[in-house]
Amino acid sequence: LALRVAQQNQSGQLVAEFLEAHPKIERVWYPGLASHPDHINAVKQMSGFGGVVSFTIKGDLETTSRFIDAVEIPLIGPSLGGTESLIEQPALISFYPYTTEERLAIGISDNLVRFAIGIEDTDDLIADLTQAFDKIA
């Protein structure tokens, strides 16, 4: 179990850093990044920053949906915390009954992605994200 958590922590950090530097990304939320508003507290309180990375893609609902459909490794699903990577577009899964305006009022944009990283190889995950980004405008 400790090795799986360590893998998720390591992959989470590396994927978050990759995403933060990617030109098709608007913003990344991950406590291991200095840009996260609670980074200092996370460093004080945590020995690892976990495997959940949230980010917004530069684009709209449709562009984000095409990205989600293009990834090959993570499964599409709202559950977080398995050994396999899971990815979701909250606007279409967790918050589907809400209008765009209602979602925005609670901080859920149409281009938000939640990525729960599993124990797959980090390089494979980043390569998969890269090929998916290549498929969106």
PDB file of C-alpha atoms in Angstrom:
ATOM      1  CA  LEU A   1       0.000   0.000   0.000  1.00  0.00           C
ATOM      2  CA  ALA A   2       2.768   2.448   0.876  1.00  0.00           C
ATOM      3  CA  LEU A   3       4.405   1.899  -2.527  1.00  0.00           C
ATOM      4  CA  ARG A   4       1.124   2.608  -4.321  1.00  0.00           C
ATOM      5  CA  VAL A   5       0.604   5.835  -2.389  1.00  0.00           C
ATOM      6  CA  ALA A   6       4.210   6.852  -3.039  1.00  0.00           C
ATOM      7  CA  GLN A   7       3.692   6.211  -6.773  1.00  0.00           C
ATOM      8  CA  GLN A   8       0.503   8.299  -6.773  1.00  0.00           C
ATOM      9  CA  ASN A   9       2.269  11.132  -4.914  1.00  0.00           C
ATOM     10  CA  GLN A  10       5.203  11.087  -7.324  1.00  0.00           C
ATOM     11  CA  SER A  11       3.020  10.885 -10.420  1.00  0.00           C
ATOM     12  CA  GLY A  12       0.669  13.553  -9.074  1.00  0.00           C
ATOM     13  CA  GLN A  13       3.541  15.993  -8.647  1.00  0.00           C
ATOM     14  CA  LEU A  14       5.101  15.268 -12.037  1.00  0.00           C
ATOM     15  CA  VAL A  15       1.788  15.369 -13.904  1.00  0.00           C
ATOM     16  CA  ALA A  16       0.829  18.636 -12.153  1.00  0.00           C
ATOM     17  CA  GLU A  17       4.175  20.192 -13.136  1.00  0.00           C
ATOM     18  CA  PHE A  18       3.732  18.958 -16.724  1.00  0.00           C
ATOM     19  CA  LEU A  19       0.227  20.402 -16.898  1.00  0.00           C
ATOM     20  CA  GLU A  20       1.183  23.733 -15.352  1.00  0.00           C
ATOM     21  CA  ALA A  21       3.798  24.223 -18.086  1.00  0.00           C
ATOM     22  CA  HIS A  22       1.529  23.102 -20.947  1.00  0.00           C
ATOM     23  CA  PRO A  23       0.320  25.849 -23.317  1.00  0.00           C
ATOM     24  CA  LYS A  24      -3.204  24.361 -23.567  1.00  0.00           C
ATOM     25  CA  ILE A  25      -3.755  24.625 -19.809  1.00  0.00           C
ATOM     26  CA  GLU A  26      -5.367  27.613 -18.156  1.00  0.00           C
ATOM     27  CA  ARG A  27      -4.785  26.663 -14.511  1.00  0.00           C
ATOM     28  CA  VAL A  28      -3.778  23.695 -12.341  1.00  0.00           C
ATOM     29  CA  TRP A  29      -4.871  22.963  -8.765  1.00  0.00           C
ATOM     30  CA  TYR A  30      -2.473  20.682  -6.901  1.00  0.00           C
ATOM     31  CA  PRO A  31      -1.158  21.354  -3.379  1.00  0.00           C
ATOM     32  CA  GLY A  32       2.373  20.314  -4.377  1.00  0.00           C
ATOM     33  CA  LEU A  33       2.674  23.296  -6.719  1.00  0.00           C
ATOM     34  CA  ALA A  34       3.929  26.622  -5.398  1.00  0.00           C
ATOM     35  CA  SER A  35       1.083  28.268  -7.351  1.00  0.00           C
ATOM     36  CA  HIS A  36      -1.554  26.524  -5.204  1.00  0.00           C
ATOM     37  CA  PRO A  37      -3.067  28.960  -2.666  1.00  0.00           C
ATOM     38  CA  ASP A  38      -2.534  26.495   0.208  1.00  0.00           C
ATOM     39  CA  HIS A  39       0.891  25.223  -0.846  1.00  0.00           C
ATOM     40  CA  ILE A  40       2.707  26.495   2.258  1.00  0.00           C
ATOM     41  CA  ASN A  41       0.208  24.782   4.571  1.00  0.00           C
ATOM     42  CA  ALA A  42       0.373  21.597   2.497  1.00  0.00           C
ATOM     43  CA  VAL A  43       4.170  21.504   2.803  1.00  0.00           C
ATOM     44  CA  LYS A  44       3.886  21.883   6.585  1.00  0.00           C
ATOM     45  CA  GLN A  45       1.167  19.258   6.990  1.00  0.00           C
ATOM     46  CA  MET A  46       1.743  16.649   4.306  1.00  0.00           C
ATOM     47  CA  SER A  47       4.493  14.198   3.449  1.00  0.00           C
ATOM     48  CA  GLY A  48       3.057  13.799  -0.070  1.00  0.00           C
ATOM     49  CA  PHE A  49       0.465  15.735  -2.032  1.00  0.00           C
ATOM     50  CA  GLY A  50      -1.713  12.920  -3.343  1.00  0.00           C
ATOM     51  CA  GLY A  51      -2.816  11.817  -6.750  1.00  0.00           C
ATOM     52  CA  VAL A  52      -5.714  14.149  -7.578  1.00  0.00           C
ATOM     53  CA  VAL A  53      -4.942  16.979  -9.987  1.00  0.00           C
ATOM     54  CA  SER A  54      -7.601  19.399 -11.184  1.00  0.00           C
ATOM     55  CA  PHE A  55      -7.038  21.658 -14.148  1.00  0.00           C
ATOM     56  CA  THR A  56      -8.801  23.810 -16.676  1.00  0.00           C
ATOM     57  CA  ILE A  57      -8.147  23.511 -20.371  1.00  0.00           C
ATOM     58  CA  LYS A  58      -8.007  26.575 -22.597  1.00  0.00           C
ATOM     59  CA  GLY A  59     -11.276  25.981 -24.365  1.00  0.00           C
ATOM     60  CA  ASP A  60     -14.952  25.371 -23.883  1.00  0.00           C
ATOM     61  CA  LEU A  61     -17.156  22.441 -22.875  1.00  0.00           C
ATOM     62  CA  GLU A  62     -16.750  20.789 -26.279  1.00  0.00           C
ATOM     63  CA  THR A  63     -12.951  21.142 -26.390  1.00  0.00           C
ATOM     64  CA  THR A  64     -12.671  19.702 -22.896  1.00  0.00           C
ATOM     65  CA  SER A  65     -14.958  16.808 -23.841  1.00  0.00           C
ATOM     66  CA  ARG A  66     -12.766  16.022 -26.856  1.00  0.00           C
ATOM     67  CA  PHE A  67      -9.711  15.973 -24.590  1.00  0.00           C
ATOM     68  CA  ILE A  68     -11.430  13.605 -22.122  1.00  0.00           C
ATOM     69  CA  ASP A  69     -12.463  11.326 -24.993  1.00  0.00           C
ATOM     70  CA  ALA A  70      -8.911  11.315 -26.372  1.00  0.00           C
ATOM     71  CA  VAL A  71      -7.097  10.056 -23.266  1.00  0.00           C
ATOM     72  CA  GLU A  72      -6.488   6.316 -23.363  1.00  0.00           C
ATOM     73  CA  ILE A  73      -5.131   5.298 -19.964  1.00  0.00           C
ATOM     74  CA  PRO A  74      -7.493   6.818 -17.399  1.00  0.00           C
ATOM     75  CA  LEU A  75     -11.021   5.506 -17.261  1.00  0.00           C
ATOM     76  CA  ILE A  76     -13.812   8.056 -17.378  1.00  0.00           C
ATOM     77  CA  GLY A  77     -15.542   8.070 -14.013  1.00  0.00           C
ATOM     78  CA  PRO A  78     -16.525  10.289 -11.106  1.00  0.00           C
ATOM     79  CA  SER A  79     -15.036   8.110  -8.361  1.00  0.00           C
ATOM     80  CA  LEU A  80     -11.647   9.071  -6.996  1.00  0.00           C
ATOM     81  CA  GLY A  81      -9.113   6.930  -5.194  1.00  0.00           C
ATOM     82  CA  GLY A  82      -8.545   3.605  -6.967  1.00  0.00           C
ATOM     83  CA  THR A  83      -5.311   2.097  -8.207  1.00  0.00           C
ATOM     84  CA  GLU A  84      -6.313   2.854 -11.787  1.00  0.00           C
ATOM     85  CA  SER A  85      -6.318   6.402 -13.087  1.00  0.00           C
ATOM     86  CA  LEU A  86      -9.727   8.021 -13.464  1.00  0.00           C
ATOM     87  CA  ILE A  87     -10.639  11.227 -15.230  1.00  0.00           C
ATOM     88  CA  GLU A  88     -13.819  13.260 -15.403  1.00  0.00           C
ATOM     89  CA  GLN A  89     -15.280  16.484 -16.676  1.00  0.00           C
ATOM     90  CA  PRO A  90     -17.368  17.527 -13.637  1.00  0.00           C
ATOM     91  CA  ALA A  91     -19.689  19.678 -15.762  1.00  0.00           C
ATOM     92  CA  LEU A  92     -20.859  16.541 -17.574  1.00  0.00           C
ATOM     93  CA  ILE A  93     -20.694  13.955 -14.796  1.00  0.00           C
ATOM     94  CA  SER A  94     -20.898  15.190 -11.210  1.00  0.00           C
ATOM     95  CA  PHE A  95     -22.737  18.455 -11.962  1.00  0.00           C
ATOM     96  CA  TYR A  96     -24.678  17.509 -15.098  1.00  0.00           C
ATOM     97  CA  PRO A  97     -28.132  18.625 -13.852  1.00  0.00           C
ATOM     98  CA  TYR A  98     -26.886  22.186 -13.271  1.00  0.00           C
ATOM     99  CA  THR A  99     -26.786  24.962 -15.852  1.00  0.00           C
ATOM    100  CA  THR A 100     -23.456  26.515 -16.769  1.00  0.00           C
ATOM    101  CA  GLU A 101     -24.369  29.563 -14.683  1.00  0.00           C
ATOM    102  CA  GLU A 102     -25.243  27.441 -11.640  1.00  0.00           C
ATOM    103  CA  ARG A 103     -21.975  25.499 -11.960  1.00  0.00           C
ATOM    104  CA  LEU A 104     -19.943  28.691 -12.309  1.00  0.00           C
ATOM    105  CA  ALA A 105     -21.582  30.076  -9.153  1.00  0.00           C
ATOM    106  CA  ILE A 106     -20.088  27.167  -7.186  1.00  0.00           C
ATOM    107  CA  GLY A 107     -16.723  27.197  -8.984  1.00  0.00           C
ATOM    108  CA  ILE A 108     -17.263  24.439 -11.553  1.00  0.00           C
ATOM    109  CA  SER A 109     -16.367  25.655 -15.036  1.00  0.00           C
ATOM    110  CA  ASP A 110     -17.204  23.842 -18.262  1.00  0.00           C
ATOM    111  CA  ASN A 111     -13.492  23.307 -18.960  1.00  0.00           C
ATOM    112  CA  LEU A 112     -12.592  21.823 -15.559  1.00  0.00           C
ATOM    113  CA  VAL A 113     -11.012  18.355 -15.484  1.00  0.00           C
ATOM    114  CA  ARG A 114     -10.435  16.186 -12.394  1.00  0.00           C
ATOM    115  CA  PHE A 115      -7.734  13.567 -12.798  1.00  0.00           C
ATOM    116  CA  ALA A 116      -7.295  10.946 -10.073  1.00  0.00           C
ATOM    117  CA  ILE A 117      -3.933   9.400 -10.815  1.00  0.00           C
ATOM    118  CA  GLY A 118      -3.453   5.708 -10.212  1.00  0.00           C
ATOM    119  CA  ILE A 119      -0.297   3.623 -10.129  1.00  0.00           C
ATOM    120  CA  GLU A 120       0.437   3.525 -13.845  1.00  0.00           C
ATOM    121  CA  ASP A 121       3.873   4.572 -15.081  1.00  0.00           C
ATOM    122  CA  THR A 122       4.232   8.363 -14.890  1.00  0.00           C
ATOM    123  CA  ASP A 123       5.857   8.635 -18.322  1.00  0.00           C
ATOM    124  CA  ASP A 124       2.954   6.677 -19.828  1.00  0.00           C
ATOM    125  CA  LEU A 125       0.429   9.031 -18.204  1.00  0.00           C
ATOM    126  CA  ILE A 126       2.237  12.127 -19.466  1.00  0.00           C
ATOM    127  CA  ALA A 127       2.565  10.633 -22.961  1.00  0.00           C
ATOM    128  CA  ASP A 128      -1.164   9.902 -22.931  1.00  0.00           C
ATOM    129  CA  LEU A 129      -2.000  13.457 -21.871  1.00  0.00           C
ATOM    130  CA  THR A 130       0.303  14.784 -24.586  1.00  0.00           C
ATOM    131  CA  GLN A 131      -1.365  12.776 -27.341  1.00  0.00           C
ATOM    132  CA  ALA A 132      -4.792  13.900 -26.085  1.00  0.00           C
ATOM    133  CA  PHE A 133      -3.712  17.568 -26.113  1.00  0.00           C
ATOM    134  CA  ASP A 134      -2.463  17.078 -29.661  1.00  0.00           C
ATOM    135  CA  LYS A 135      -5.989  16.095 -30.690  1.00  0.00           C
ATOM    136  CA  ILE A 136      -7.655  19.317 -29.510  1.00  0.00           C
ATOM    137  CA  ALA A 137      -7.427  22.701 -31.199  1.00  0.00           C
TER     138      ALA A 137
END
